[in-house]
Short mmCIF file of C-alpha atoms and ligand atoms in Angstrom, two decimals:
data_model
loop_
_atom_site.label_atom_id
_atom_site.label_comp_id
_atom_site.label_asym_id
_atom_site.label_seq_id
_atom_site.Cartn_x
_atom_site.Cartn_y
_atom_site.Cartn_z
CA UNK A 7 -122.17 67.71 35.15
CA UNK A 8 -120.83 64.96 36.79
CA UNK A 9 -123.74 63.11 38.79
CA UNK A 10 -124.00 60.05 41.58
CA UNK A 11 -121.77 56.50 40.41
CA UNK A 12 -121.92 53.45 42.18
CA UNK A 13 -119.38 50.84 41.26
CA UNK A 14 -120.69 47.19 42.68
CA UNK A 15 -119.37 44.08 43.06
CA UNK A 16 -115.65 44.58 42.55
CA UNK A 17 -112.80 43.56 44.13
CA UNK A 18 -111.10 46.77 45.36
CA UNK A 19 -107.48 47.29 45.41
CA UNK A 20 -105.03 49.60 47.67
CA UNK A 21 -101.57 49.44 48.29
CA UNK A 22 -102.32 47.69 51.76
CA UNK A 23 -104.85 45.61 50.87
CA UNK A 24 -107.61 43.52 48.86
CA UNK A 25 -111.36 43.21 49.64
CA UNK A 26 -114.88 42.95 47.90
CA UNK A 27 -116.81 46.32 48.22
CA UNK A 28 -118.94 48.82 46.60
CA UNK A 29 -117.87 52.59 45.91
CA UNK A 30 -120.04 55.40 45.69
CA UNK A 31 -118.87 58.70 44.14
CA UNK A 32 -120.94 61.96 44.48
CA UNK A 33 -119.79 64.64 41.71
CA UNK A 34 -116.18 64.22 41.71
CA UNK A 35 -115.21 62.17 45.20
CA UNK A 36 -116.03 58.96 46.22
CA UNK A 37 -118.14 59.65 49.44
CA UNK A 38 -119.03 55.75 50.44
CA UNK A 39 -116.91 52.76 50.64
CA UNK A 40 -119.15 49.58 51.95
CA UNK A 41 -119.56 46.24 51.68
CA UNK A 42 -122.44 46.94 49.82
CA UNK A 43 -124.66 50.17 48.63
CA UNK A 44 -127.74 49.81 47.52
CA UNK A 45 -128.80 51.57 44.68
CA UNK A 46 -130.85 54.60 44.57
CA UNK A 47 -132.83 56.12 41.34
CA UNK A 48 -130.70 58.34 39.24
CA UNK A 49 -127.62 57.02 39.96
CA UNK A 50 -125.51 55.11 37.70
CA UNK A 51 -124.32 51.40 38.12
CA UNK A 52 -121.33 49.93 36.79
CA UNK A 53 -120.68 46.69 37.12
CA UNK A 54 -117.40 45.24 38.60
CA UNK A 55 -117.92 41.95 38.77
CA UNK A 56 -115.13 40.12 38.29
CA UNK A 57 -112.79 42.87 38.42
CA UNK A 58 -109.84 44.63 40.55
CA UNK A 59 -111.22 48.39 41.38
CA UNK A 60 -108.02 50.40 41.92
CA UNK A 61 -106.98 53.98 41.77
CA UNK A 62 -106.29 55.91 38.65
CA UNK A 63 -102.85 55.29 37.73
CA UNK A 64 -100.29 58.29 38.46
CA UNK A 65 -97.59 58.70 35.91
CA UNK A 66 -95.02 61.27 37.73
CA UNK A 67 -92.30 60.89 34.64
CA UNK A 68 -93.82 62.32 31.50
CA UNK A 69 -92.64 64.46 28.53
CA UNK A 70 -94.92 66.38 26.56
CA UNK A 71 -92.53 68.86 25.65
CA UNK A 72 -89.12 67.58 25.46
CA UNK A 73 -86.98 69.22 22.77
CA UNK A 74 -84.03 66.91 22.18
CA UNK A 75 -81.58 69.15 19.26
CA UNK A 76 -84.87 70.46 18.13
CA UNK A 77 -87.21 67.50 17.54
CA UNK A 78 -90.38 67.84 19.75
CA UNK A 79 -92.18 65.34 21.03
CA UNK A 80 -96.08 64.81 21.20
CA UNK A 81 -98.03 66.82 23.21
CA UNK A 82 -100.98 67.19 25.52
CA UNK A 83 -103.20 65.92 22.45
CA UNK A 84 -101.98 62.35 23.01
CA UNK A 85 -103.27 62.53 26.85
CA UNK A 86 -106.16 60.30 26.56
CA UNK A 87 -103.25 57.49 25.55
CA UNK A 88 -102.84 57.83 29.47
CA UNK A 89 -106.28 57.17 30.10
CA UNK A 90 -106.46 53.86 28.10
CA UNK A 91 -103.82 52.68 30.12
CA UNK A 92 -105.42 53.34 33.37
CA UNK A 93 -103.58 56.56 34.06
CA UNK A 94 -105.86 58.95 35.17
CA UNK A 95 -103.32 61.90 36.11
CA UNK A 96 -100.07 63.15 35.02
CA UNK A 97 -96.48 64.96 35.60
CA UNK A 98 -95.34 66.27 33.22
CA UNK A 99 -91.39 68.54 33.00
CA UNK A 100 -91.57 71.50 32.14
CA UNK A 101 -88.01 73.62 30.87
CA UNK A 102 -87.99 76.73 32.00
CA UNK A 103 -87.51 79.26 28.98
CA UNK A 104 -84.53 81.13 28.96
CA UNK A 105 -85.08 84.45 30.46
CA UNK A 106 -88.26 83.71 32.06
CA UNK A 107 -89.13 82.69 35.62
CA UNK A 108 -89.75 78.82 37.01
CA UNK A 109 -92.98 79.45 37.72
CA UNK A 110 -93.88 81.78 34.40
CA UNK A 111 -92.60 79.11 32.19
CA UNK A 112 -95.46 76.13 33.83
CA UNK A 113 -97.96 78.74 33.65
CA UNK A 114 -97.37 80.26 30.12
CA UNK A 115 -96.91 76.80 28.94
CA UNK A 116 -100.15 75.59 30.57
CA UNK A 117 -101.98 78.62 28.95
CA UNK A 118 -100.43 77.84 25.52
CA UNK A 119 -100.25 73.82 25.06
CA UNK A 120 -102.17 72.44 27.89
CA UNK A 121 -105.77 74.22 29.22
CA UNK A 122 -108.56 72.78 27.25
CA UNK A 123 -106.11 69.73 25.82
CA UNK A 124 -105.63 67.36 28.43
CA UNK A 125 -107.35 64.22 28.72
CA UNK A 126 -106.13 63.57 32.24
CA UNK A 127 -105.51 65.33 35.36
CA UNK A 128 -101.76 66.55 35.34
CA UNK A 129 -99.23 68.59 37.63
CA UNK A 130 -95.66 70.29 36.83
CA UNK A 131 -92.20 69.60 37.61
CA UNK A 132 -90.29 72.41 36.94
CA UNK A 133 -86.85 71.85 35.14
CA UNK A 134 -84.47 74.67 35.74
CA UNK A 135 -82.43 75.75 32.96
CA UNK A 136 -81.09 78.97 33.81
CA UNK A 137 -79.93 79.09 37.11
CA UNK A 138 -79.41 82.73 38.13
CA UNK A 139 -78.86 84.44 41.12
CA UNK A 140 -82.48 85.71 41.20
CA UNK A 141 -83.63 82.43 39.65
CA UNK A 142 -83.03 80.04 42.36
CA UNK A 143 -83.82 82.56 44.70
CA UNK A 144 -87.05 81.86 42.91
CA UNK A 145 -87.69 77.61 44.01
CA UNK A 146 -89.68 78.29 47.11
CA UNK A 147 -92.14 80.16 44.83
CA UNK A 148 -92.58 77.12 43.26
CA UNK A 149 -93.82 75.57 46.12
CA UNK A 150 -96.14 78.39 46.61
CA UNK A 151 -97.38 77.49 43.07
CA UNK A 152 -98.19 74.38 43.44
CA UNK A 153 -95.32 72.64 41.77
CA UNK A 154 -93.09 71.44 44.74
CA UNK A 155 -90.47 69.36 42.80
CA UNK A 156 -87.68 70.02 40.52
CA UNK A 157 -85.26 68.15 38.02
CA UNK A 158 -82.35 68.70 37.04
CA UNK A 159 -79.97 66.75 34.29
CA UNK A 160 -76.39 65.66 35.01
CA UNK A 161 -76.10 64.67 31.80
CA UNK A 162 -76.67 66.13 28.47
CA UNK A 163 -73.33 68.16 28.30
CA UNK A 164 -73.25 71.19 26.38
CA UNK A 165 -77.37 71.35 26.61
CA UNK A 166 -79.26 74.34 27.51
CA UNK A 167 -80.62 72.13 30.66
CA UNK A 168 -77.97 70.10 31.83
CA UNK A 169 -76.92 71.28 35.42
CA UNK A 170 -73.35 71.54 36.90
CA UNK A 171 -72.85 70.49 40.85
CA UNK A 172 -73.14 73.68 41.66
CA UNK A 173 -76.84 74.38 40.67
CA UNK A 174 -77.48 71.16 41.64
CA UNK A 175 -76.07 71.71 45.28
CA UNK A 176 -77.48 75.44 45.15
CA UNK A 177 -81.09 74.29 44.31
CA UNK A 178 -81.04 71.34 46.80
CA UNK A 179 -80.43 74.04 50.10
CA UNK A 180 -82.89 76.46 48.42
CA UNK A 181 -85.61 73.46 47.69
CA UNK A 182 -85.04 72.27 51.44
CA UNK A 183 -86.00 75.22 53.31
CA UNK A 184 -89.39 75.44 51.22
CA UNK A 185 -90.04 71.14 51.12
CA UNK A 186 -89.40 70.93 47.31
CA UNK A 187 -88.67 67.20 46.23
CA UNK A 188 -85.46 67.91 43.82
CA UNK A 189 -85.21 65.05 41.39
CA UNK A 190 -82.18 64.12 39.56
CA UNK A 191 -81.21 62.68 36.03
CA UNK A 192 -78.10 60.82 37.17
CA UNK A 193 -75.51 60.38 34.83
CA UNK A 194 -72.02 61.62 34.13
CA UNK A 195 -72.07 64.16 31.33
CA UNK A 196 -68.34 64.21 31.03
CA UNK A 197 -68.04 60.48 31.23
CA UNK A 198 -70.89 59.85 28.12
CA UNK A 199 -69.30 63.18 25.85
CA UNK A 200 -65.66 61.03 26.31
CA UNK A 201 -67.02 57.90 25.63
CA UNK A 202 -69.12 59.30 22.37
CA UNK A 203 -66.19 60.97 21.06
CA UNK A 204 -64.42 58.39 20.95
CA UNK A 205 -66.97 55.60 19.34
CA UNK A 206 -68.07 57.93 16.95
CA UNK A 207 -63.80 58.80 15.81
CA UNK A 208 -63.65 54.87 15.70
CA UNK A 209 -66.84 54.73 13.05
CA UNK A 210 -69.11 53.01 15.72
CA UNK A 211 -71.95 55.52 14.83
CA UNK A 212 -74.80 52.58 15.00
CA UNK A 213 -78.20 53.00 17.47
CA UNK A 214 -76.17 50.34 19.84
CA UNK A 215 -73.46 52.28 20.24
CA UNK A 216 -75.53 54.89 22.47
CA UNK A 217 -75.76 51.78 25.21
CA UNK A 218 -71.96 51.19 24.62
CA UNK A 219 -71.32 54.96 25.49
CA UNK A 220 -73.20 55.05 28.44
CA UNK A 221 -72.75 52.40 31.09
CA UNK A 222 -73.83 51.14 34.44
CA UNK A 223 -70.71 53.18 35.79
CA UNK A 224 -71.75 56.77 34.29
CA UNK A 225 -75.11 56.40 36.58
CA UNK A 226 -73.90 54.65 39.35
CA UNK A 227 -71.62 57.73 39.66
CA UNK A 228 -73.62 60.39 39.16
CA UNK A 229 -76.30 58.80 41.17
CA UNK A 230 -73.32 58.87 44.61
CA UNK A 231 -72.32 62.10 43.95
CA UNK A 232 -75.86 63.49 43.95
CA UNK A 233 -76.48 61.83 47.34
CA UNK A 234 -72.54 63.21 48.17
CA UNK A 235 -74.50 66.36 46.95
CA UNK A 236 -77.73 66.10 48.98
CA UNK A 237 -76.31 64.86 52.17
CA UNK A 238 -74.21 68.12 52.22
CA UNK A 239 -77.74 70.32 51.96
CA UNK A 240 -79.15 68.09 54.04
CA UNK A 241 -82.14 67.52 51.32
CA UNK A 242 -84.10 64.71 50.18
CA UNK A 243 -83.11 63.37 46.94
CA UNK A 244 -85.44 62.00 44.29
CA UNK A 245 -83.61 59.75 41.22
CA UNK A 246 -86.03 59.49 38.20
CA UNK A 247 -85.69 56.57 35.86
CA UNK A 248 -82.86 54.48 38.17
CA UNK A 249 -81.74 51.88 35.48
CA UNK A 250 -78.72 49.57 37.03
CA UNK A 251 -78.40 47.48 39.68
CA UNK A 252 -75.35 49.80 40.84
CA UNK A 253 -77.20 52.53 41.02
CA UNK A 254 -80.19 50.99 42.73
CA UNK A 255 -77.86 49.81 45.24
CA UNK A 256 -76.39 52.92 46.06
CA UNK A 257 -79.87 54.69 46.60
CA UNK A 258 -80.85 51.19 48.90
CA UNK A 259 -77.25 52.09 50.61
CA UNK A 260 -78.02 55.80 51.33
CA UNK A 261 -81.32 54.77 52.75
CA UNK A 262 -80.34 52.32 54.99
CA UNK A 263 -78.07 54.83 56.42
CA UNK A 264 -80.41 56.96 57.24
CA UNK A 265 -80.30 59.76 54.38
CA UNK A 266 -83.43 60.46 52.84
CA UNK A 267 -82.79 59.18 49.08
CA UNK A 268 -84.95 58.03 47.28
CA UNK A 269 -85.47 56.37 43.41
CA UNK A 270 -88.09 54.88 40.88
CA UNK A 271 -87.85 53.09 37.57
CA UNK A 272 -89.03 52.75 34.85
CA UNK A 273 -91.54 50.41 32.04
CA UNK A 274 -88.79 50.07 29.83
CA UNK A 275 -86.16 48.35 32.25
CA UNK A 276 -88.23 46.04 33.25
CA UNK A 277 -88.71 44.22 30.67
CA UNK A 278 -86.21 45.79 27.35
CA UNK A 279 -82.86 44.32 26.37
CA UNK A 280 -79.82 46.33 25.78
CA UNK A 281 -79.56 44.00 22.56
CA UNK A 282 -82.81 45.79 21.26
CA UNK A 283 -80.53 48.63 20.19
CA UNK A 284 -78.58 46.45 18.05
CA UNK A 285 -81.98 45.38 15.70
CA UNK A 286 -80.97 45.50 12.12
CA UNK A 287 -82.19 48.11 9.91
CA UNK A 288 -81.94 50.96 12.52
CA UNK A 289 -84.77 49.35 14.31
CA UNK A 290 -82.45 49.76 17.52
CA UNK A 291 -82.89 53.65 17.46
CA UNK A 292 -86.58 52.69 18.83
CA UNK A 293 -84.85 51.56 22.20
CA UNK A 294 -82.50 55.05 22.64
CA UNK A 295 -83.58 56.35 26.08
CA UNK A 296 -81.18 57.70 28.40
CA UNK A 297 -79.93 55.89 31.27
CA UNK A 298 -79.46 53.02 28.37
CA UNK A 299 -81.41 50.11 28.11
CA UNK A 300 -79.59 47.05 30.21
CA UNK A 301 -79.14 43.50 30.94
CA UNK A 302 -81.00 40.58 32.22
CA UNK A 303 -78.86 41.18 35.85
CA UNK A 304 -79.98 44.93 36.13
CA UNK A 305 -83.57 43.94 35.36
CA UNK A 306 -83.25 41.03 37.76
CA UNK A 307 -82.02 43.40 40.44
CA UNK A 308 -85.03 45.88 39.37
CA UNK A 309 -87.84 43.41 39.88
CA UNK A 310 -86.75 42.84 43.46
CA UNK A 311 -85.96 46.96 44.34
CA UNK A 312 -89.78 47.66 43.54
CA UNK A 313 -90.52 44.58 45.18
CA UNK A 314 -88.89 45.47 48.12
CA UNK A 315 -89.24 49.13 48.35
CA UNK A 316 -85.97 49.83 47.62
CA UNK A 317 -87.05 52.17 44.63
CA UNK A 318 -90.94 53.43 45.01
CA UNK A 319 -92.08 54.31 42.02
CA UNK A 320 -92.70 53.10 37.84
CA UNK A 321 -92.88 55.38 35.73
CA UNK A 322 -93.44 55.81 31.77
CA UNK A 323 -90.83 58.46 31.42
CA UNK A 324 -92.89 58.56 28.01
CA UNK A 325 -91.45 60.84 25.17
CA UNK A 326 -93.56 61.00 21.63
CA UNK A 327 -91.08 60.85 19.27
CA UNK A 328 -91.85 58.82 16.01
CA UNK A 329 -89.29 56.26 14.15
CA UNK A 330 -89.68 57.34 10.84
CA UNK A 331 -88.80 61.10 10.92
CA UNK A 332 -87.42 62.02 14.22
CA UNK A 333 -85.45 58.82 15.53
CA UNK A 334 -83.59 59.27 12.20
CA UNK A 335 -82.41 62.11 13.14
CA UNK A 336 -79.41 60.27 13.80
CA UNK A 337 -79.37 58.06 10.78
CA UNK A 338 -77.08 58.86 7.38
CA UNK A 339 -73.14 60.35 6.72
CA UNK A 340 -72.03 62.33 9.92
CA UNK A 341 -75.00 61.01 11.82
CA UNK A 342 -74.31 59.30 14.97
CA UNK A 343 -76.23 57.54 17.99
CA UNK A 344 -75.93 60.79 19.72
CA UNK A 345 -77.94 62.80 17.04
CA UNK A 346 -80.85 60.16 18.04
CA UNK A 347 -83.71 61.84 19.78
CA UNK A 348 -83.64 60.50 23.41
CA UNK A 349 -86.71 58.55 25.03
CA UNK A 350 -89.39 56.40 24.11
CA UNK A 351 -93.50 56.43 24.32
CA UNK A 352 -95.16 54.08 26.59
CA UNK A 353 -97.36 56.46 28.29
CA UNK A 354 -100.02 53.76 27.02
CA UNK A 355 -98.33 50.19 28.63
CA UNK A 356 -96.60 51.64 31.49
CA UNK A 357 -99.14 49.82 34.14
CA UNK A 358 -100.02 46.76 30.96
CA UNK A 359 -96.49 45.62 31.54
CA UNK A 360 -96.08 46.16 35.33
CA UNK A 361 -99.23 44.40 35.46
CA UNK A 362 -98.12 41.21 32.90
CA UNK A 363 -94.97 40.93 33.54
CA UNK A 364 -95.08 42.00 37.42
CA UNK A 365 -97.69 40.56 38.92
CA UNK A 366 -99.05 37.67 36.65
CA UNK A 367 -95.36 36.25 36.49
CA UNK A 368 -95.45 36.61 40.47
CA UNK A 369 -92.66 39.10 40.97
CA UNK A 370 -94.92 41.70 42.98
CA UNK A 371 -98.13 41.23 44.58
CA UNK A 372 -101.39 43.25 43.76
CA UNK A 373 -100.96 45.95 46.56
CA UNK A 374 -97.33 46.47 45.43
CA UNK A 375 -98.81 47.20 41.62
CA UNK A 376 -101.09 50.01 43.02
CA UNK A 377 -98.31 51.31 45.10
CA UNK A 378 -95.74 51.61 42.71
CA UNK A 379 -97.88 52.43 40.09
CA UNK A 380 -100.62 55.01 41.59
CA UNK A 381 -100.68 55.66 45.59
CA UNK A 382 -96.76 56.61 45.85
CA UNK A 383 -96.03 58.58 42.94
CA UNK A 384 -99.41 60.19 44.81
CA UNK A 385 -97.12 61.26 47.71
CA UNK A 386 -94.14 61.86 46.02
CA UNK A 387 -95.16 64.74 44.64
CA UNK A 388 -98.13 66.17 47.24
CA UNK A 389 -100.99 65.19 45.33
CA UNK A 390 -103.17 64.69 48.29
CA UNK A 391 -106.33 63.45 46.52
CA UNK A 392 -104.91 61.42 44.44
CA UNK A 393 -103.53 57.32 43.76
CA UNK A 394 -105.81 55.88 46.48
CA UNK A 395 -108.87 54.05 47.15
CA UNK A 396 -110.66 55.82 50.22
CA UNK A 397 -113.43 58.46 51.50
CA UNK A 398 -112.54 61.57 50.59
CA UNK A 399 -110.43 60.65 47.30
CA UNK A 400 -110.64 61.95 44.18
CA UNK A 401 -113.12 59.65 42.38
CA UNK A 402 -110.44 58.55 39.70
CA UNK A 403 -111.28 54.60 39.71
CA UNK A 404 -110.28 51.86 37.24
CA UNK A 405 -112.38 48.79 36.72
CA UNK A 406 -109.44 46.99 35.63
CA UNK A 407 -110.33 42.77 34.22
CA UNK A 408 -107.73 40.58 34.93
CA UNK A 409 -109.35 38.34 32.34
CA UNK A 410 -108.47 40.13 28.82
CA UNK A 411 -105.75 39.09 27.16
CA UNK A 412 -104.22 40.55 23.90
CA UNK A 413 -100.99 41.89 22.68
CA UNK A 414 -99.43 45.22 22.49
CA UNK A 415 -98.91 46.99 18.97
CA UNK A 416 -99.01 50.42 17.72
CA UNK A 417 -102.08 49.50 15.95
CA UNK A 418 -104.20 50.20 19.13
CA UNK A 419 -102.28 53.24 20.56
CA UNK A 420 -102.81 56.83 21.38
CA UNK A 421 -99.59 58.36 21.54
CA UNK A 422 -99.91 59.24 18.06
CA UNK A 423 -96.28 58.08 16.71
CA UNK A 424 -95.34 55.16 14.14
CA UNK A 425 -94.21 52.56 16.64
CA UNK A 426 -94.03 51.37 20.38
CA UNK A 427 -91.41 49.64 22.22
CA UNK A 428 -93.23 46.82 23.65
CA UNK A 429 -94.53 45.47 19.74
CA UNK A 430 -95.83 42.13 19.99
CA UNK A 431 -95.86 41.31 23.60
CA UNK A 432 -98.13 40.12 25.36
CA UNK A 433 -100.72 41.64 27.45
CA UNK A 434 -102.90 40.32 30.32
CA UNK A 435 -105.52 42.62 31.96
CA UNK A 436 -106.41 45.87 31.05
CA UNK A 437 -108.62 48.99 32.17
CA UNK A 438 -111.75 47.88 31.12
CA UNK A 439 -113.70 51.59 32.52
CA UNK A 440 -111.89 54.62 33.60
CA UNK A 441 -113.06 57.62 35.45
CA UNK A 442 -111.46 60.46 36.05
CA UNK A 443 -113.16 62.36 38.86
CA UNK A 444 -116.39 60.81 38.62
CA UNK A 445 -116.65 60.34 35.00
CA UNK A 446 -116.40 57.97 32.70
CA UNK A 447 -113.44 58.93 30.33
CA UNK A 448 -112.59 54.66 28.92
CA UNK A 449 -115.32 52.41 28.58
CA UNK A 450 -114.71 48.84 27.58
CA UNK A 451 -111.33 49.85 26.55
CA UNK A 452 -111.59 52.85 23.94
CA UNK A 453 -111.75 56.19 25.22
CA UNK A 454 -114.90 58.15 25.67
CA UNK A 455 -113.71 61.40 27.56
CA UNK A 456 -113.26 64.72 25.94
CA UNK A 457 -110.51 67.20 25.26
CA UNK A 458 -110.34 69.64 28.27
CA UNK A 459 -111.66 67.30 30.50
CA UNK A 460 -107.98 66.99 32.60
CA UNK A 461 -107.50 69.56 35.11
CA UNK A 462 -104.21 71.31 36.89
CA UNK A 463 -103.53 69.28 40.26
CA UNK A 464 -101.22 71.45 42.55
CA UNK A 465 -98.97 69.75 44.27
CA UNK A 466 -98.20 69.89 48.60
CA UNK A 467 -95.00 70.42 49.62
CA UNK A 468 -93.04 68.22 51.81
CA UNK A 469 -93.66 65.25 49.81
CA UNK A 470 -93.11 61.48 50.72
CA UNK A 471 -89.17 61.88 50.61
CA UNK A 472 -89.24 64.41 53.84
CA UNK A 473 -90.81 61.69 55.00
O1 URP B 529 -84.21 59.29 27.22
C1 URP B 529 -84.93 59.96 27.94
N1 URP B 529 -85.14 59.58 29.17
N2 URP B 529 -85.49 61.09 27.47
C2 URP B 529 -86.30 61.97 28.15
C3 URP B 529 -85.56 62.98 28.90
C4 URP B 529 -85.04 62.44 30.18
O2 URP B 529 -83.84 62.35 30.32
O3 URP B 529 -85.80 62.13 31.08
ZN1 ZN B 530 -83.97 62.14 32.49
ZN1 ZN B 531 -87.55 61.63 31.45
#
């Protein structure tokens, strides 16, 4: 039973603004905001002294069961990795099964691998895979459901999901007329399958080579003709995990105009090197996530996007796959880069290194942290309780001390694999207490919640980008 809280003495944080104030939260919403409460008997005190009180993080780019040629990654189980970070809820894609509805697939798969697992609040994107007739006939149903956005891959050629212009335009109209957010994984499938042929004829089969066969060019283009695509259905247009200046600037383009695009990035290009992938001892398959890893420009030209609201979001786009087994997929005689798994866990450090090397280095301010990183990828996606400090709210507070200082290793993570991309950097900050709708789920850093304790989150439509 969740009872009376009463956080005191913090410094609370929103994506407008920064003032000292005491929260009260009765069962699972925080009822009173003031400058200060006075405590009554039964209640419980936590003291914020000395710390930021912000929203629970939202995370609206997570895979919990991505299948790349086979090789799963880690589930729901690994949730509470979330919470450590100061995530408190979730979005997680979800493939439809062939031969089975959009909305079947979330729900069997929430029935099967997520009800009584999860750590943290979550929600659904739906990915479609099979796009018949009767299927996207089926989107505004998803709505209904309470999962009002859908991705779908350009890339991947030859995959079960990857999507040709033609579902992509199809489910843009259909999403439109019901306010679903479509989201896109922009890069040229044709362009990357060319490109990987070739390297791999030429015996280039190494972990680098996957940057080499995807460039700024193969998302910059996809990225134009998916706006091409949306202008034409007159839809909003999401692009999950924008990696290159080019295509940044093409979203910032598109927007200016008038067109209602729209883009976030991600943990890992912000602060990893395109050279990671070229670590000896296939160390560099660690850093294969698709768009690639880039350069010092491209991060550059990141920092000030999410500074400037040019893209809205950072995400994790966190996938649990470990070194030793599954990253070596692509390791040996006829292995190549492309038989790596795709993606990389950071589910755990996804607001650590906004936070360290964001706003301690002085490239965003405080409110632009808790935009980016909770109250937007709030609206994005219709979760109207969520990623905001205020009366009414879900009662999903971090107590979050700017004071700690530490550095990030596998040693002290969740996500249950064998490494993590950010080894050995530093951190500064952390969530020091957690709740999650009233309760305490992280205390002094280590998590204290329970399995089950997450809940399903159904999403509004006519997100932020109909906005
Ligand atoms: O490399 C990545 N990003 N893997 C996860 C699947 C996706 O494309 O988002
Ligand atoms: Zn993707
Ligand atoms: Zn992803």
């Amino acid at each position: 039973m969740t009872g009376t809280t009463l956080i005191k003495n913090g410094t609370i944080l929103t994506a407008e603004e920064e003032y000292r104030g005491d929260i009260l939260i009765r069962g699972e919403k925080i009822s009173v905001i003031a400058d200060e409460i006075i405590p009554e008997k039964g209640w419980e005190v936590l003291d914020a002294s000395g710390m930021y009180v912000m929203p629970g993080g939202v995370d609206q780019h997570v895979h919990f069961s991505f299948n790349y040629k086979g090789s799963k990654v880690r589930g729901f189980e690994t949730s509470h990795a979330a919470a450590v970070g100061g995530t408190t809820t979730l979005i997680e894609f979800v493939n439809q099964e062939q031969g089975k509805g959009l909305v079947e697939s979330i729900q069997d798969y929430i029935k099967s691998d997520v009800d009584g697992i999860a750590m943290v609040d979550y929600a659904f994107h739906s990915v479609m895979t099979d796009p018949r007739d009767e299927v996207i006939e089926e989107i505004p149903k998803l709505a209904e459901a309470g999962f009002p956005t859908m991705k779908l891959f350009m890339a991947y050629k030859g995959m079960f999901f990857h999507a040709d212009d033609d579902t992509i335009l199809k489910a843009l109209k259909k999403g439109r007329a019901a306010g679903m957010t479509i989201m896109v994984h922009a890069e040229n499938a044709e362009m990357i399958d060319v490109l990987s042929k070739e390297l791999i004829r030429e015996g280039k089969t190494e972990p680098y080579y996957h940057a080499v066969s995807r460039p700024p060019v193969v998302e910059a283009e996809a990225t134009r003709r998916a706006i091409y695509l949306a202008e034409l259905a007159d839809a909003p247009l999401y692009v999950v995990h924008v990696s290159c200046k080019e295509a940044m600037e093409i979203i910032r383009e598109a927007y200016s105009k008038g067109q209602q695009v729209y883009g976030e990035t991600c943990s890992h290009y912000l602060v990893l090197d395109r050279e990671d992938l070229a670590k000896p001892n296939f160390e560099g398959a660690k850093y294969v996530c698709s768009p690639a890893l880039r350069t010092q420009e491209h991060r550059d030209a990141l920092w000030e996007a999410i500074d400037k609201k040019w893209l809205n979001a950072v995400s994790s786009d966190h996938c649990g796959f470990d070194w030793k087994e599954q990253k070596h997929m692509g390791f040996g005689d006829g292995k190549s880069f492309a038989d790596i798994p795709n993606g990389a866990p950071s589910l755990q450090n996804r607001m650590n290194i906004l936070w360290t090397y964001g706003v301690c280095e002085g490239k965003i301010s405080r409110q632009r942290f808790v935009d980016l990183a909770c109250t937007m990828p709030a609206r994005i996606n219709g979760l109207e309780g969520k990623g905001h400090i205020g009366v009414g709210y879900d009662g999903d507070v971090v107590l979050f001390d700017p004071s700690y200082e530490g550095v990030i290793s596998v040693k002290n993570n969740l996500e249950d694999v064998d490494f993590c991309p950010f080894e050995g950097f530093v951190q500064k900050g952390r969530a020091d207490t957690v709740l999650l709708r009233g309760q305490v789920i992280v205390k002094n850093g280590q998590y204290v919640g329970q399995k089950g304790q997450g809940k399903l989150i159904h999403g509004k439509p006519y997100g932020d980008s109909y906005k």
